[in-house]
PDB file of C-alpha atoms in Angstrom:
ATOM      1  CA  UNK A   1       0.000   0.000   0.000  1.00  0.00           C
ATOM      2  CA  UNK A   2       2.335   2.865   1.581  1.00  0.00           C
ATOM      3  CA  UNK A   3       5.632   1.679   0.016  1.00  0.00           C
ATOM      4  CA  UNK A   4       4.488   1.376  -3.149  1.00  0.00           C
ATOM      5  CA  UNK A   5       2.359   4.948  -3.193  1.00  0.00           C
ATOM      6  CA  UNK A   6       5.894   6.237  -1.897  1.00  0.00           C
ATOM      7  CA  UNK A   7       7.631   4.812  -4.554  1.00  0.00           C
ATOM      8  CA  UNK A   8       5.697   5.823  -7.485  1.00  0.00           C
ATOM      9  CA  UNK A   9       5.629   9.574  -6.175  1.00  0.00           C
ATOM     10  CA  UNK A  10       9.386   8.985  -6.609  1.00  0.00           C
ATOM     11  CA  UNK A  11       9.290   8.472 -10.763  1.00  0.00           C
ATOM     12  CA  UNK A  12       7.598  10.773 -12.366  1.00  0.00           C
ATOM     13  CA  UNK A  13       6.699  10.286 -15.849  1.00  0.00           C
ATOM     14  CA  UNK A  14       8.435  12.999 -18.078  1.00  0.00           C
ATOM     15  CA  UNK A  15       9.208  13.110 -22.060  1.00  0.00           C
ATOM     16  CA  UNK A  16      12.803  12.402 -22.779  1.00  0.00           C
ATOM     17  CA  UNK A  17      15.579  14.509 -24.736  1.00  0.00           C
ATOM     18  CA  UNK A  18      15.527  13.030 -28.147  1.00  0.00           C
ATOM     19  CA  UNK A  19      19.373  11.901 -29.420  1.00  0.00           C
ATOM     20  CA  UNK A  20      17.880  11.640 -33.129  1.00  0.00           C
ATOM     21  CA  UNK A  21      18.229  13.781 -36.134  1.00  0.00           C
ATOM     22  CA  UNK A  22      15.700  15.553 -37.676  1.00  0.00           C
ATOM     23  CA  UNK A  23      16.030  13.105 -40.648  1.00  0.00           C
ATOM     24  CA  UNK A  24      15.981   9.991 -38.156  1.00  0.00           C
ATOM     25  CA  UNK A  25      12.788  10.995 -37.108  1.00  0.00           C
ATOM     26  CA  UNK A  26      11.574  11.766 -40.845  1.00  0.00           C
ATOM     27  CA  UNK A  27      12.590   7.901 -41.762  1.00  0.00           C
ATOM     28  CA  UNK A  28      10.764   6.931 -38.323  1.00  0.00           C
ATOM     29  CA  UNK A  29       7.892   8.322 -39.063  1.00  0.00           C
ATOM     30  CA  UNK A  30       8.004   7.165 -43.012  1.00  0.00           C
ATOM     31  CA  UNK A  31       8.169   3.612 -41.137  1.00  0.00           C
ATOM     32  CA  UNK A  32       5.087   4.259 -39.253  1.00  0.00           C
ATOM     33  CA  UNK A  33       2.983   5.280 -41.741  1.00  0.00           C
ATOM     34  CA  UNK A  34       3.883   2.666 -44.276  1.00  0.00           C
ATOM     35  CA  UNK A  35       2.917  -0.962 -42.854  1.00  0.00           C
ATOM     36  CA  UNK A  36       4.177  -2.584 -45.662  1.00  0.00           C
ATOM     37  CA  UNK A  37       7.822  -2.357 -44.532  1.00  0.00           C
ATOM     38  CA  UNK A  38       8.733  -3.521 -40.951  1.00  0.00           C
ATOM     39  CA  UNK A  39      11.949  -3.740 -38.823  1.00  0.00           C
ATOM     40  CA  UNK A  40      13.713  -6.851 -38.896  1.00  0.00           C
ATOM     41  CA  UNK A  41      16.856  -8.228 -36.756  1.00  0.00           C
ATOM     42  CA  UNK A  42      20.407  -9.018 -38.396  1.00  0.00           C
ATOM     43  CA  UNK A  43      22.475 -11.982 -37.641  1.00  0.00           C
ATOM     44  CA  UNK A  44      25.658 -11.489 -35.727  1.00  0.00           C
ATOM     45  CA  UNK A  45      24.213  -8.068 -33.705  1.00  0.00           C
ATOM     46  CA  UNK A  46      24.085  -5.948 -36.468  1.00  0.00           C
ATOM     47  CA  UNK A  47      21.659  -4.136 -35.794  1.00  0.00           C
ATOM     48  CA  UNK A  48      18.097  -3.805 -36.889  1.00  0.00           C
ATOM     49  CA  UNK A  49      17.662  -3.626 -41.104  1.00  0.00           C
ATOM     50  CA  UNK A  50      14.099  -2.689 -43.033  1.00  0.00           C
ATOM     51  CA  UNK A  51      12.368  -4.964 -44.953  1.00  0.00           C
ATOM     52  CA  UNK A  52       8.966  -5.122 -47.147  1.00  0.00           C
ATOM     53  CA  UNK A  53       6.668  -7.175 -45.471  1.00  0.00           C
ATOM     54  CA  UNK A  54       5.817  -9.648 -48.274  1.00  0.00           C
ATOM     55  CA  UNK A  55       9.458 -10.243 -48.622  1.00  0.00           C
ATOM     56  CA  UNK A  56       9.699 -11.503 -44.597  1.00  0.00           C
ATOM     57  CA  UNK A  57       6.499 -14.000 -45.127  1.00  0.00           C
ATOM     58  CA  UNK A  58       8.215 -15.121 -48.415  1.00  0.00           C
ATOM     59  CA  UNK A  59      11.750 -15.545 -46.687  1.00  0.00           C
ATOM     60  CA  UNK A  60       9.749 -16.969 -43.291  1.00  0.00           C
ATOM     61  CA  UNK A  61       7.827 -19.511 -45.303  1.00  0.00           C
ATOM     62  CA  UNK A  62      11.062 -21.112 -47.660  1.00  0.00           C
ATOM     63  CA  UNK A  63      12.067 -22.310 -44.091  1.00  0.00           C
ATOM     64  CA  UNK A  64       8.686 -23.091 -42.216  1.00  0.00           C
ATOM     65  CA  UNK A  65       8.181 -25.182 -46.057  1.00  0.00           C
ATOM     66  CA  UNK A  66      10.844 -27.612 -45.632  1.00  0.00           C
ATOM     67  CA  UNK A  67      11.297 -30.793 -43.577  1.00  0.00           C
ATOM     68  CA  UNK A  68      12.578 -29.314 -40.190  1.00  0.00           C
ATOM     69  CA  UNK A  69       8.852 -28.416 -39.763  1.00  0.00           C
ATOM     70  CA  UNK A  70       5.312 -30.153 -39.130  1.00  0.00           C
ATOM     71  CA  UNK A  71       2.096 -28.509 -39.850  1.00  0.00           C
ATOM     72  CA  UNK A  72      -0.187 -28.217 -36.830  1.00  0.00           C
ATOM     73  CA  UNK A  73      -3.851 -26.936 -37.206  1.00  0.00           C
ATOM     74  CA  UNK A  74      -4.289 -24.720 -33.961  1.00  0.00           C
ATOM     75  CA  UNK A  75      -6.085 -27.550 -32.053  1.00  0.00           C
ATOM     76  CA  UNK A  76      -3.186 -29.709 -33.098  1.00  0.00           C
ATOM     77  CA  UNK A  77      -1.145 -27.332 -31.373  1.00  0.00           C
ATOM     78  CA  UNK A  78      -3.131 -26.786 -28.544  1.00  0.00           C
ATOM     79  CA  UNK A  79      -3.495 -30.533 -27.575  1.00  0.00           C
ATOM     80  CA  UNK A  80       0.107 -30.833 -28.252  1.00  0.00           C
ATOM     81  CA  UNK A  81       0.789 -28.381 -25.594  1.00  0.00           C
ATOM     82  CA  UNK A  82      -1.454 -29.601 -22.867  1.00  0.00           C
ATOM     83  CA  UNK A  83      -0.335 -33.260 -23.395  1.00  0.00           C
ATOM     84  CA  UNK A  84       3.453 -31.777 -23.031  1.00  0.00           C
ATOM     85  CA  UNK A  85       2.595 -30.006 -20.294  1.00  0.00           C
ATOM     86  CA  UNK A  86       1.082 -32.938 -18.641  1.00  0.00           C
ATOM     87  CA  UNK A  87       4.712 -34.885 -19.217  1.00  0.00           C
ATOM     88  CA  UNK A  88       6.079 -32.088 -17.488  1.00  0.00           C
ATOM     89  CA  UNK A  89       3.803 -32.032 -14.459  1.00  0.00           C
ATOM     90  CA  UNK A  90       4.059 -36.332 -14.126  1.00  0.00           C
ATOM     91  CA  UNK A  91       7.921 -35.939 -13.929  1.00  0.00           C
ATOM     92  CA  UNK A  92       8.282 -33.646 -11.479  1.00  0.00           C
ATOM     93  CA  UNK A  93       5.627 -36.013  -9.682  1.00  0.00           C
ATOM     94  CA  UNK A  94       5.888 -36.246  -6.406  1.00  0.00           C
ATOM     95  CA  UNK A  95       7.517 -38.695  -3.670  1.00  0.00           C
ATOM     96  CA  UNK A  96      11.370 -39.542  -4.152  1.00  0.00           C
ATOM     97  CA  UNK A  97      11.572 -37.143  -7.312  1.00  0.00           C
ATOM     98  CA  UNK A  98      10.309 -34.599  -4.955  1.00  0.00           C
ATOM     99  CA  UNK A  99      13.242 -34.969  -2.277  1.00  0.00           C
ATOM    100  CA  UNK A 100      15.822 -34.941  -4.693  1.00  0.00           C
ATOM    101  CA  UNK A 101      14.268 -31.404  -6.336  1.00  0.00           C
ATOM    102  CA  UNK A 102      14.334 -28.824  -4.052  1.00  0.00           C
ATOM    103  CA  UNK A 103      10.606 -27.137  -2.658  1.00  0.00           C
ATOM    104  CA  UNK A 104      11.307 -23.807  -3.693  1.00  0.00           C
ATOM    105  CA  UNK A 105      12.709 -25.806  -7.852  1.00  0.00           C
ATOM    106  CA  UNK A 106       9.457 -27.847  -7.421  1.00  0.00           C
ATOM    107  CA  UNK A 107       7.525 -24.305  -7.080  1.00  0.00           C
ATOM    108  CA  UNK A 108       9.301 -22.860  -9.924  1.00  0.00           C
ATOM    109  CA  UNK A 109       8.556 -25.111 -12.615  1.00  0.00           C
ATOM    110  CA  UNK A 110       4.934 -25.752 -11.704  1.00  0.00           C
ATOM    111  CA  UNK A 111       4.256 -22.053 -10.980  1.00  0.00           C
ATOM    112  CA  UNK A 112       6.058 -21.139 -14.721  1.00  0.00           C
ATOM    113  CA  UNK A 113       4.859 -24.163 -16.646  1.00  0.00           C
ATOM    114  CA  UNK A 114       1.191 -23.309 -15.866  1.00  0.00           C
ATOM    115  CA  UNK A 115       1.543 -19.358 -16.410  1.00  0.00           C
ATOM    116  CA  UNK A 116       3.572 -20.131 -19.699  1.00  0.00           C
ATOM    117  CA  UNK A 117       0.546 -22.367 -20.620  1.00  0.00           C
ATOM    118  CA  UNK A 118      -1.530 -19.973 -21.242  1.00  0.00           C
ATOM    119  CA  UNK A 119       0.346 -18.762 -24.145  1.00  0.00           C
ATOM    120  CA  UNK A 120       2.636 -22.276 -24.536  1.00  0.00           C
ATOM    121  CA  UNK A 121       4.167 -21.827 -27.952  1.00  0.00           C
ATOM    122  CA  UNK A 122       7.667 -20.639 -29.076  1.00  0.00           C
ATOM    123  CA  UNK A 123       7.915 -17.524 -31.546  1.00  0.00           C
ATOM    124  CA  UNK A 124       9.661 -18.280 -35.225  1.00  0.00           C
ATOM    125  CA  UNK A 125      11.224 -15.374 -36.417  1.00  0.00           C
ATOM    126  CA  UNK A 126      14.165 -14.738 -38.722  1.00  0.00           C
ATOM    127  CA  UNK A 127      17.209 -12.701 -38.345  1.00  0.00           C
ATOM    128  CA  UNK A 128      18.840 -11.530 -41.925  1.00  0.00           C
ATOM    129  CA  UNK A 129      22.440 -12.268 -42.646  1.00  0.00           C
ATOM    130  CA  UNK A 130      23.464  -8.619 -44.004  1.00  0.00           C
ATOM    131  CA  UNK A 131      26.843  -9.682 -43.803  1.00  0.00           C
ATOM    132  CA  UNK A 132      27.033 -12.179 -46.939  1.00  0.00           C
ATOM    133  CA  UNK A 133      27.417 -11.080 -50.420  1.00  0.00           C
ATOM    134  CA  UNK A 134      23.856 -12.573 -51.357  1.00  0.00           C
ATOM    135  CA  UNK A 135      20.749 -11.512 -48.897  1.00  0.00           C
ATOM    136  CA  UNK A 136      19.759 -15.040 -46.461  1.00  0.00           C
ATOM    137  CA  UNK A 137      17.916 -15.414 -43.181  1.00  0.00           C
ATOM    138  CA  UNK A 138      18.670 -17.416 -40.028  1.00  0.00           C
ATOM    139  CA  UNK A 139      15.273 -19.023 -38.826  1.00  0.00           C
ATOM    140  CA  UNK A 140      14.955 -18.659 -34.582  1.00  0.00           C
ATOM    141  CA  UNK A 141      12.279 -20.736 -32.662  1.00  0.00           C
ATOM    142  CA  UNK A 142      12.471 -18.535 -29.571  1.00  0.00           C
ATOM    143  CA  UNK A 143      11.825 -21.047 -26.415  1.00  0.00           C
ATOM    144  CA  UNK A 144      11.314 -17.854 -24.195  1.00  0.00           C
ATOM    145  CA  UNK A 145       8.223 -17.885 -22.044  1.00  0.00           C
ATOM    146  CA  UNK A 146       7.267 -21.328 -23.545  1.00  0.00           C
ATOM    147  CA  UNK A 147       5.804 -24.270 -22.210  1.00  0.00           C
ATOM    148  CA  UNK A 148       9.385 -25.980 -22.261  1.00  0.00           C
ATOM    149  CA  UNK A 149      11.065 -22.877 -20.597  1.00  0.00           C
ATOM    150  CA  UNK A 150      11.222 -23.245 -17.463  1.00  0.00           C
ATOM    151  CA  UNK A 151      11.998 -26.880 -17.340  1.00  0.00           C
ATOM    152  CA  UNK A 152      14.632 -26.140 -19.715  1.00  0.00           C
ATOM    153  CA  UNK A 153      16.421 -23.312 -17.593  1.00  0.00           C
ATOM    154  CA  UNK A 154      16.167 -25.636 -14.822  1.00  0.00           C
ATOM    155  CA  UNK A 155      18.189 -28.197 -16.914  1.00  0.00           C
ATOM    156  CA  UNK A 156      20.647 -25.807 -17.487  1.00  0.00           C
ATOM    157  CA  UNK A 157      21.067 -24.361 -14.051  1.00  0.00           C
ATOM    158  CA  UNK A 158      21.436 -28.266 -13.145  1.00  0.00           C
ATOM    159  CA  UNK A 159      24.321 -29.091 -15.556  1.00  0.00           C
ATOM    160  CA  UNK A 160      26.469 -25.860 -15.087  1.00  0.00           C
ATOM    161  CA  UNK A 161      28.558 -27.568 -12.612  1.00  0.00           C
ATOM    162  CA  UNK A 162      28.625 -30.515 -14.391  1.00  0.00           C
ATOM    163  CA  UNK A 163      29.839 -28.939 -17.612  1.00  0.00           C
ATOM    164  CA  UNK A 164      32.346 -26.277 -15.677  1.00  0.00           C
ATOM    165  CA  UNK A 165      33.966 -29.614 -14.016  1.00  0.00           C
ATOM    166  CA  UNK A 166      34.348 -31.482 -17.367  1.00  0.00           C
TER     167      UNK A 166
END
């Protein structure tokens, strides 16, 4: 109540200096207006790069076309999900699996696994490899916030050690 009342009376919402040209903003606001461009990522951190729309979906589907990937219909996906995150919730189980994770692990990955389960899926996206003489994309299935997410950080925290004594 009182702390956090005191807190936001400390920040006060105020419009920053802009650090962008006049044409900067021009270009931004060229971007804005015309939906058929939109701001993609580059491989290796290059920054962000334009690109038409149509072009993205064309360069998206050339990957999401081939054999890597399975078509789902949406209550494909959905069942998909909720059977996963059933496999999830009968491994951490309870009894001796329970003693050997920790309460406070055990109230992780059921708190996270059911909150990510509202929205359970991965985002595809593509990052553009600027950097090569002809134009190609990198596809990226991004795990974050998934279903698989927080069993999979848990994984990781898990072998550190393991991999740092090897």
């Amino acid at each position: 109540g009182r702390f956090f009342r005191g807190l936001r009376q400390l920040f006060v919402k105020r419009r920053g200096i802009t650090n962008l040209l006049p044409f900067q903003h021009r270009l931004l606001e060229w971007l804005r207006s015309h939906t058929t461009w939109l701001i993609a990522n580059t491989d290796k951190n290059l920054g962000p790069c334009a690109i038409e729309r149509e072009q993205y979906i064309r360069d998206a589907l050339k990957h999401l076309q081939s054999d890597t990937y399975e078509f789902l219909t949406e209550e494909e996906a959905k069942a998909e999900a909720r059977r996963l995150q059933g496999v999830i919730f009968e491994w951490m189980g309870y009894g001796a699996k329970q003693k050997a994770i920790g309460k406070d692990e055990l109230w992780y990955l059921r708190h996270h696994t059911t909150k990510n389960g509202e929205d359970p899926f991965g985002y595809f996206y593509l990052l553009y490899k600027v950097h090569k003489k002809s134009l190609s994309t990198r596809p990226v299935c991004s795990d974050c916030a998934s279903i698989t997410s927080p069993i999979g950080k848990w994984v990781d925290v898990m072998l550190q050690p393991v991999a740092k004594n090897m």
